[in-house]
Short mmCIF file of C-alpha atoms and ligand atoms in Angstrom, two decimals:
data_model
loop_
_atom_site.label_atom_id
_atom_site.label_comp_id
_atom_site.label_asym_id
_atom_site.label_seq_id
_atom_site.Cartn_x
_atom_site.Cartn_y
_atom_site.Cartn_z
CA MET P 6 -23.87 1.16 36.00
CA THR P 7 -24.15 1.90 32.28
CA ASP P 8 -21.08 2.16 30.25
CA ARG P 9 -21.32 5.58 28.34
CA ARG P 10 -18.15 5.33 26.64
CA PRO P 11 -18.33 5.13 22.87
CA ARG P 12 -18.72 1.69 21.62
CA ILE P 13 -16.21 0.59 18.93
CA PHE P 14 -15.61 -2.55 17.07
CA VAL P 15 -12.19 -3.26 15.72
CA THR P 16 -12.18 -5.88 12.77
CA ARG P 17 -8.48 -7.10 13.17
CA HIS P 18 -6.10 -7.83 16.10
CA LEU P 19 -3.96 -4.66 16.68
CA PRO P 20 -0.83 -4.60 18.77
CA THR P 21 -1.77 -5.35 22.38
CA GLN P 22 -0.67 -1.92 23.78
CA ILE P 23 -3.33 -0.32 21.16
CA GLU P 24 -5.99 -2.96 22.13
CA THR P 25 -5.30 -2.26 25.83
CA ARG P 26 -5.58 1.61 25.30
CA MET P 27 -8.72 1.29 23.36
CA THR P 28 -10.19 -0.97 25.99
CA THR P 29 -9.35 1.83 28.49
CA LEU P 30 -10.90 4.69 26.46
CA PHE P 31 -13.77 3.03 24.71
CA ALA P 32 -16.37 0.03 25.12
CA ALA P 33 -14.07 -1.88 22.69
CA GLU P 34 -14.83 -5.08 21.12
CA PHE P 35 -12.49 -7.24 19.01
CA ASN P 36 -12.41 -9.93 16.64
CA PRO P 37 -10.48 -12.53 18.35
CA ALA P 38 -10.22 -14.86 15.49
CA ASP P 39 -8.23 -12.19 13.45
CA THR P 40 -9.55 -13.23 10.27
CA PRO P 41 -11.36 -11.28 7.89
CA LEU P 42 -15.17 -11.04 8.31
CA SER P 43 -17.94 -11.58 6.02
CA SER P 44 -20.29 -8.71 5.38
CA GLU P 45 -22.85 -10.61 7.61
CA GLU P 46 -20.57 -10.90 10.54
CA LEU P 47 -19.38 -7.56 10.33
CA LEU P 48 -23.14 -6.29 10.28
CA ALA P 49 -23.87 -8.53 13.32
CA ARG P 50 -20.54 -7.08 15.12
CA VAL P 51 -21.33 -3.42 14.58
CA GLU P 52 -24.80 -3.66 16.09
CA GLY P 53 -25.12 -0.80 18.56
CA CYS P 54 -21.57 0.71 17.83
CA ASP P 55 -20.66 4.22 17.39
CA VAL P 56 -17.43 3.58 15.66
CA LEU P 57 -16.08 0.78 13.28
CA VAL P 58 -12.17 0.49 13.09
CA SER P 59 -11.62 -1.16 9.90
CA SER P 60 -8.86 -2.14 7.73
CA ILE P 61 -8.08 -3.16 4.13
CA ASN P 62 -9.52 -6.54 4.12
CA ASP P 63 -13.12 -5.29 5.07
CA ARG P 64 -15.04 -4.62 1.89
CA ILE P 65 -17.36 -1.57 2.88
CA ASP P 66 -19.30 -1.09 -0.03
CA ALA P 67 -22.51 0.87 -0.60
CA ALA P 68 -24.83 -2.07 0.11
CA LEU P 69 -23.04 -2.82 3.40
CA ILE P 70 -23.13 0.87 4.29
CA ALA P 71 -26.98 0.96 3.74
CA ARG P 72 -27.26 -1.69 6.35
CA PHE P 73 -25.08 -0.36 8.90
CA PRO P 74 -27.05 0.47 12.21
CA LYS P 75 -28.18 3.97 12.69
CA SER P 76 -25.85 4.09 15.81
CA LEU P 77 -22.57 3.88 13.68
CA ARG P 78 -21.07 7.35 12.79
CA LEU P 79 -17.45 7.00 12.22
CA ILE P 80 -15.74 4.41 10.15
CA ALA P 81 -12.02 4.88 11.50
CA GLN P 82 -9.72 2.91 8.83
CA PHE P 83 -6.55 1.53 10.26
CA GLY P 84 -4.47 2.03 7.20
CA ASN P 85 -3.38 4.76 4.82
CA GLY P 86 -5.19 3.46 1.92
CA PHE P 87 -9.04 3.38 2.18
CA ASP P 88 -10.08 1.90 -1.26
CA ASN P 89 -11.89 -0.83 0.53
CA ILE P 90 -14.38 1.80 1.57
CA ASP P 91 -17.10 3.32 -0.63
CA VAL P 92 -16.30 6.94 0.66
CA GLU P 93 -18.99 8.42 -1.66
CA ALA P 94 -21.73 6.21 -0.01
CA ALA P 95 -20.32 6.80 3.43
CA TYR P 96 -20.52 10.40 2.72
CA ALA P 97 -23.92 10.24 1.43
CA ALA P 98 -25.04 8.28 4.44
CA GLY P 99 -23.77 10.91 6.75
CA LEU P 100 -20.75 8.57 7.88
CA ILE P 101 -17.48 10.06 8.77
CA VAL P 102 -14.31 8.21 7.42
CA THR P 103 -10.86 8.58 8.66
CA ASN P 104 -7.54 6.99 7.79
CA THR P 105 -3.92 6.97 9.25
CA PRO P 106 -1.43 8.71 6.83
CA SER P 107 2.07 9.71 7.28
CA VAL P 108 3.03 7.34 9.88
CA LEU P 109 3.63 4.53 7.53
CA THR P 110 5.46 6.63 4.90
CA GLU P 111 9.08 5.89 5.77
CA ASP P 112 8.67 2.11 6.25
CA THR P 113 6.80 1.86 3.02
CA ALA P 114 9.38 3.90 1.21
CA ASP P 115 12.02 1.43 2.68
CA MET P 116 10.40 -1.46 1.31
CA ALA P 117 10.02 0.13 -1.97
CA MET P 118 13.84 0.62 -1.99
CA MET P 119 14.50 -2.88 -0.86
CA LEU P 120 12.42 -4.44 -3.63
CA MET P 121 14.13 -2.10 -5.96
CA LEU P 122 17.56 -3.41 -5.05
CA ALA P 123 16.44 -6.97 -4.34
CA LEU P 124 15.56 -7.58 -7.90
CA PRO P 125 18.64 -6.57 -9.92
CA ARG P 126 21.01 -7.76 -7.18
CA ARG P 127 19.13 -11.13 -6.95
CA LEU P 128 18.76 -10.90 -3.05
CA VAL P 129 16.03 -13.48 -2.65
CA GLU P 130 17.85 -15.98 -4.96
CA GLY P 131 21.05 -15.63 -3.33
CA ALA P 132 19.73 -15.56 0.17
CA GLY P 133 17.98 -18.85 -0.59
CA ILE P 134 20.88 -20.80 -2.02
CA ILE P 135 22.97 -21.71 1.14
CA PRO P 136 20.12 -22.49 3.23
CA ARG P 137 18.66 -24.95 0.54
CA GLU P 138 21.79 -26.56 -0.40
CA GLY P 139 23.42 -26.72 3.09
CA ARG P 140 26.76 -26.09 1.50
CA TRP P 141 28.48 -23.71 -0.84
CA SER P 142 30.95 -24.38 -3.73
CA GLY P 143 32.56 -20.91 -3.02
CA TRP P 144 33.08 -17.79 -4.86
CA ALA P 145 33.75 -17.51 -8.69
CA PRO P 146 34.15 -14.30 -10.95
CA THR P 147 30.84 -15.07 -12.93
CA TRP P 148 28.90 -16.24 -9.83
CA MET P 149 25.36 -14.75 -9.18
CA LEU P 150 26.00 -11.64 -11.48
CA GLY P 151 23.34 -9.06 -11.18
CA ARG P 152 22.82 -5.63 -12.53
CA ARG P 153 23.95 -2.24 -11.21
CA LEU P 154 21.08 0.07 -9.92
CA ARG P 155 23.33 3.33 -9.73
CA GLY P 156 22.70 5.38 -12.88
CA LYS P 157 19.45 3.96 -13.81
CA ALA P 158 16.36 6.01 -14.18
CA LEU P 159 13.30 5.45 -11.76
CA GLY P 160 9.97 6.38 -12.77
CA ILE P 161 7.66 7.22 -9.96
CA VAL P 162 3.87 7.08 -10.38
CA GLY P 163 2.24 9.40 -7.83
CA MET P 164 4.69 11.74 -6.16
CA GLY P 165 2.72 12.32 -2.76
CA ARG P 166 4.10 11.41 0.64
CA ILE P 167 5.56 7.94 -0.11
CA GLY P 168 6.56 8.72 -3.67
CA THR P 169 8.74 11.50 -2.40
CA ALA P 170 10.28 9.38 0.52
CA VAL P 171 11.08 6.94 -2.30
CA ALA P 172 12.82 9.46 -4.44
CA GLU P 173 14.83 10.69 -1.64
CA ARG P 174 16.23 7.41 -0.84
CA ALA P 175 16.77 6.54 -4.61
CA ARG P 176 18.66 9.68 -5.08
CA THR P 177 21.16 8.30 -2.55
CA PHE P 178 21.42 5.06 -4.40
CA GLY P 179 22.35 7.00 -7.48
CA LEU P 180 19.05 6.69 -9.44
CA ASN P 181 17.91 9.48 -11.69
CA ILE P 182 14.37 10.42 -10.65
CA HIS P 183 11.54 10.86 -13.08
CA TYR P 184 7.84 11.08 -11.90
CA TYR P 185 4.41 11.60 -13.11
CA SER P 186 1.93 12.70 -10.67
CA ARG P 187 -1.68 14.27 -10.74
CA ASP P 188 -0.06 17.42 -9.30
CA ARG P 189 3.24 18.47 -10.18
CA ARG P 190 5.49 19.27 -7.15
CA PRO P 191 6.82 22.83 -6.54
CA PRO P 192 10.27 23.57 -8.15
CA GLN P 193 12.16 23.53 -4.97
CA VAL P 194 11.16 20.05 -4.41
CA GLU P 195 12.00 18.77 -8.11
CA GLU P 196 15.36 20.53 -7.50
CA ALA P 197 16.07 19.02 -4.39
CA LEU P 198 15.40 15.37 -5.99
CA SER P 199 16.82 16.45 -9.37
CA ALA P 200 13.48 14.93 -10.53
CA THR P 201 12.21 15.35 -14.17
CA TYR P 202 8.35 15.74 -14.11
CA HIS P 203 6.16 14.21 -17.11
CA ASP P 204 2.72 15.34 -17.67
CA SER P 205 1.56 11.95 -18.52
CA LEU P 206 2.53 8.28 -17.70
CA ASP P 207 2.83 7.49 -21.30
CA ALA P 208 5.41 10.32 -21.83
CA MET P 209 7.44 9.18 -18.74
CA LEU P 210 7.58 5.46 -19.51
CA PRO P 211 10.24 5.48 -22.40
CA HIS P 212 12.59 7.31 -20.08
CA VAL P 213 12.83 4.95 -17.14
CA ASP P 214 14.43 1.66 -16.14
CA ILE P 215 12.18 0.96 -13.40
CA VAL P 216 8.69 2.01 -12.61
CA SER P 217 7.50 2.38 -9.02
CA LEU P 218 3.77 2.69 -8.06
CA HIS P 219 2.92 4.94 -5.42
CA THR P 220 -0.58 6.18 -6.23
CA PRO P 221 -3.58 5.49 -4.42
CA LEU P 222 -6.20 3.02 -5.94
CA THR P 223 -8.94 5.23 -7.41
CA ARG P 224 -11.50 4.93 -10.41
CA SER P 225 -8.88 6.94 -12.50
CA THR P 226 -5.78 5.01 -11.35
CA GLN P 227 -7.23 1.38 -11.54
CA ASN P 228 -5.11 -0.53 -14.24
CA ILE P 229 -2.96 2.58 -14.78
CA LEU P 230 -0.12 0.11 -15.73
CA ASN P 231 -2.14 -1.80 -18.37
CA ALA P 232 -1.06 -4.14 -21.09
CA GLU P 233 -0.31 -1.28 -23.52
CA ARG P 234 1.87 0.71 -21.11
CA LEU P 235 3.70 -2.35 -19.93
CA ALA P 236 4.67 -3.10 -23.58
CA ALA P 237 5.78 0.56 -23.81
CA MET P 238 8.25 0.19 -21.14
CA ARG P 239 11.69 -0.12 -21.86
CA LYS P 240 13.06 -3.54 -22.68
CA ASP P 241 14.60 -5.10 -19.66
CA SER P 242 13.25 -2.52 -17.32
CA PHE P 243 11.10 -3.68 -14.32
CA VAL P 244 8.20 -2.71 -12.07
CA VAL P 245 7.69 -2.51 -8.48
CA ASN P 246 4.59 -2.33 -6.55
CA VAL P 247 4.12 -1.68 -2.90
CA SER P 248 0.70 0.04 -3.39
CA ARG P 249 -2.34 -1.77 -4.71
CA PRO P 250 -2.64 -4.77 -7.01
CA GLU P 251 -5.46 -3.16 -9.07
CA LEU P 252 -2.95 -0.55 -10.49
CA LEU P 253 -1.54 -2.96 -12.94
CA ASP P 254 -2.87 -5.66 -15.20
CA GLU P 255 -1.12 -8.73 -13.43
CA GLN P 256 -1.87 -11.02 -16.60
CA ALA P 257 -0.01 -8.67 -18.77
CA LEU P 258 2.83 -8.24 -16.45
CA ILE P 259 3.08 -11.85 -16.18
CA LYS P 260 3.34 -12.06 -20.08
CA ALA P 261 5.69 -9.15 -20.19
CA VAL P 262 8.12 -10.99 -17.86
CA GLU P 263 7.67 -14.38 -19.50
CA SER P 264 8.32 -13.06 -22.93
CA GLY P 265 11.63 -11.50 -21.48
CA HIS P 266 10.48 -7.85 -22.23
CA LEU P 267 10.62 -6.82 -18.70
CA SER P 268 13.51 -8.15 -16.59
CA GLY P 269 11.05 -8.75 -13.77
CA ALA P 270 8.79 -7.29 -11.05
CA ALA P 271 8.90 -7.04 -7.34
CA LEU P 272 5.51 -7.09 -5.96
CA ASP P 273 4.36 -6.57 -2.26
CA VAL P 274 0.81 -6.62 -3.49
CA PHE P 275 -0.78 -8.90 -5.84
CA GLU P 276 -4.08 -10.42 -6.88
CA SER P 277 -4.89 -13.03 -4.14
CA ARG P 278 -8.45 -13.09 -3.53
CA ASN P 279 -9.05 -16.21 -5.72
CA GLY P 280 -5.59 -17.49 -5.04
CA ILE P 281 -2.44 -16.29 -6.22
CA ASP P 282 -1.91 -16.77 -9.97
CA PRO P 283 0.18 -20.02 -10.52
CA CYS P 284 2.27 -18.17 -13.21
CA LEU P 285 3.08 -15.45 -10.84
CA LEU P 286 4.22 -18.17 -8.39
CA ASP P 287 6.11 -19.95 -11.18
CA LEU P 288 7.88 -16.94 -12.10
CA ALA P 289 8.71 -16.15 -8.37
CA ARG P 290 10.19 -19.78 -8.12
CA LYS P 291 12.26 -19.07 -11.07
CA ASN P 292 13.38 -15.77 -9.43
CA ARG P 293 12.21 -13.69 -12.12
CA ILE P 294 9.65 -11.98 -9.90
CA VAL P 295 10.06 -11.10 -6.03
CA LEU P 296 6.95 -11.69 -3.94
CA THR P 297 6.59 -10.20 -0.54
CA ALA P 298 3.50 -10.57 1.35
CA HIS P 299 1.94 -7.29 1.77
CA MET P 300 4.53 -6.07 4.49
CA ALA P 301 5.75 -2.74 3.27
CA SER P 302 4.27 -1.02 6.38
CA ALA P 303 4.63 -4.19 8.70
CA THR P 304 6.95 -2.71 11.32
CA LEU P 305 5.95 -2.48 15.04
CA GLU P 306 6.68 1.26 14.97
CA ALA P 307 4.10 1.80 11.98
CA ARG P 308 1.51 -0.30 13.52
CA LEU P 309 1.59 1.37 16.90
CA GLU P 310 1.64 4.80 15.28
CA MET P 311 -1.41 3.69 13.15
CA GLY P 312 -3.00 2.54 16.27
CA GLU P 313 -2.55 5.86 17.94
CA THR P 314 -3.74 7.75 14.80
CA VAL P 315 -6.98 5.80 14.98
CA ILE P 316 -7.30 6.62 18.52
CA VAL P 317 -6.71 10.08 17.99
CA ASN P 318 -9.36 10.31 15.15
CA ILE P 319 -11.85 8.44 17.25
CA ARG P 320 -11.27 10.78 20.42
CA ALA P 321 -11.42 13.90 18.31
CA PHE P 322 -14.76 12.74 16.72
CA VAL P 323 -16.30 11.63 19.90
CA ASP P 324 -15.43 14.93 21.65
CA GLY P 325 -17.26 16.90 18.91
CA HIS P 326 -14.40 18.00 16.84
CA GLN P 327 -13.31 17.40 13.24
CA PRO P 328 -10.98 14.28 13.22
CA PRO P 329 -7.52 15.25 11.97
CA HIS P 330 -7.52 12.62 9.43
CA ARG P 331 -10.80 12.69 7.78
CA VAL P 332 -11.03 11.47 4.20
CA LEU P 333 -13.52 12.95 1.67
CA PRO P 334 -15.09 11.92 -1.53
CA GLU P 335 -13.08 13.14 -4.53
CA ASN P 336 -15.73 15.55 -5.56
CA ARG P 337 -16.03 16.97 -1.97
CA LYS P 338 -12.30 17.71 -1.69
CA GLY P 339 -11.75 21.61 -1.07
CA VAL P 340 -15.62 22.08 -0.90
C1 8YV F 8 -1.44 -1.48 5.78
C2 8YV F 8 -1.59 -0.48 3.38
O1 8YV F 8 -0.65 -2.50 6.27
O2 8YV F 8 -2.03 1.39 4.92
C3 8YV F 8 -2.21 0.94 3.78
O3 8YV F 8 -2.78 1.48 2.84
O4 8YV F 8 -1.53 -0.77 2.31
C4 8YV F 8 -0.91 -1.24 4.56
O5 8YV F 8 0.52 -1.20 4.36
C5 8YV F 8 -2.89 -1.85 5.55
O6 8YV F 8 -3.77 -1.00 5.01
C6 8YV F 8 -3.53 -2.02 7.12
O7 8YV F 8 -4.88 -1.82 7.10
#
């Protein structure tokens, strides 16, 4: 008997429960190697499929979209961000794109908060000493002095779901909240967070000790924290980035930390396509920068809920409904 279930191809290994459920609902194919696929490999795998389940490492640009088989109608991204997909080209080709928002908000905000604490309190450095030395000479009054977080000013770039969740946490740690966002939040939200709005990033930077990036990567946010803006940051301030590496000028950041203008940076995302910059690694080894391995949303709970959301999007679509988490090109929003 022919299998009439929707054919899906999933580019990366997902939690077993999710793969099992997908196998029950769909004629699902996976990538057992769990390594990013080249465009040619991806094209070969989606042949005859209705749905592609993609993730951040899959570069789905206009050229690739133009070569997708006619059968493919939905790109269901496993992820909140979808900057790896040319959404405009997909829209023009009649392809629906969906993502998995909300379910990774809290975990990502936890990570931003963790990094915000880790840098001034020298967490990574301190946690490395005893295992590395195998002994400890004991406490001393001037041992491992860090800097206090309470009372500092945090500048949030992008007060969406994740930015707001970070602000809520940061308030509890005694930080004063400033933000710059495309859309100003309603007065009751600002009041609840005691948040000060700035109508430009340039206006916010001189007021804050920490800049945390929570804006999606788009044409207008690419390199938003450029060399000039990094130079305009307060002396001894620092940057936290759990969003996308392209939001900041990594070379300028390295220089700003090396020169001592910034006290450091905590990055969960960084340029790594052609290998991680040796200067960045050097600063991390010197504990001037904290580097974590894109793990802000890496909890089992988030991955399961992301998988569930992908399934819901696919099911709604194949049942003829509008998938709940459709993403549209910028110029089609609200149309
Ligand atoms: C995910 C992320 O782990 O969802 C996002 O936008 O950046 C990540 O934290 C990744 O996208 C999975 O595809």
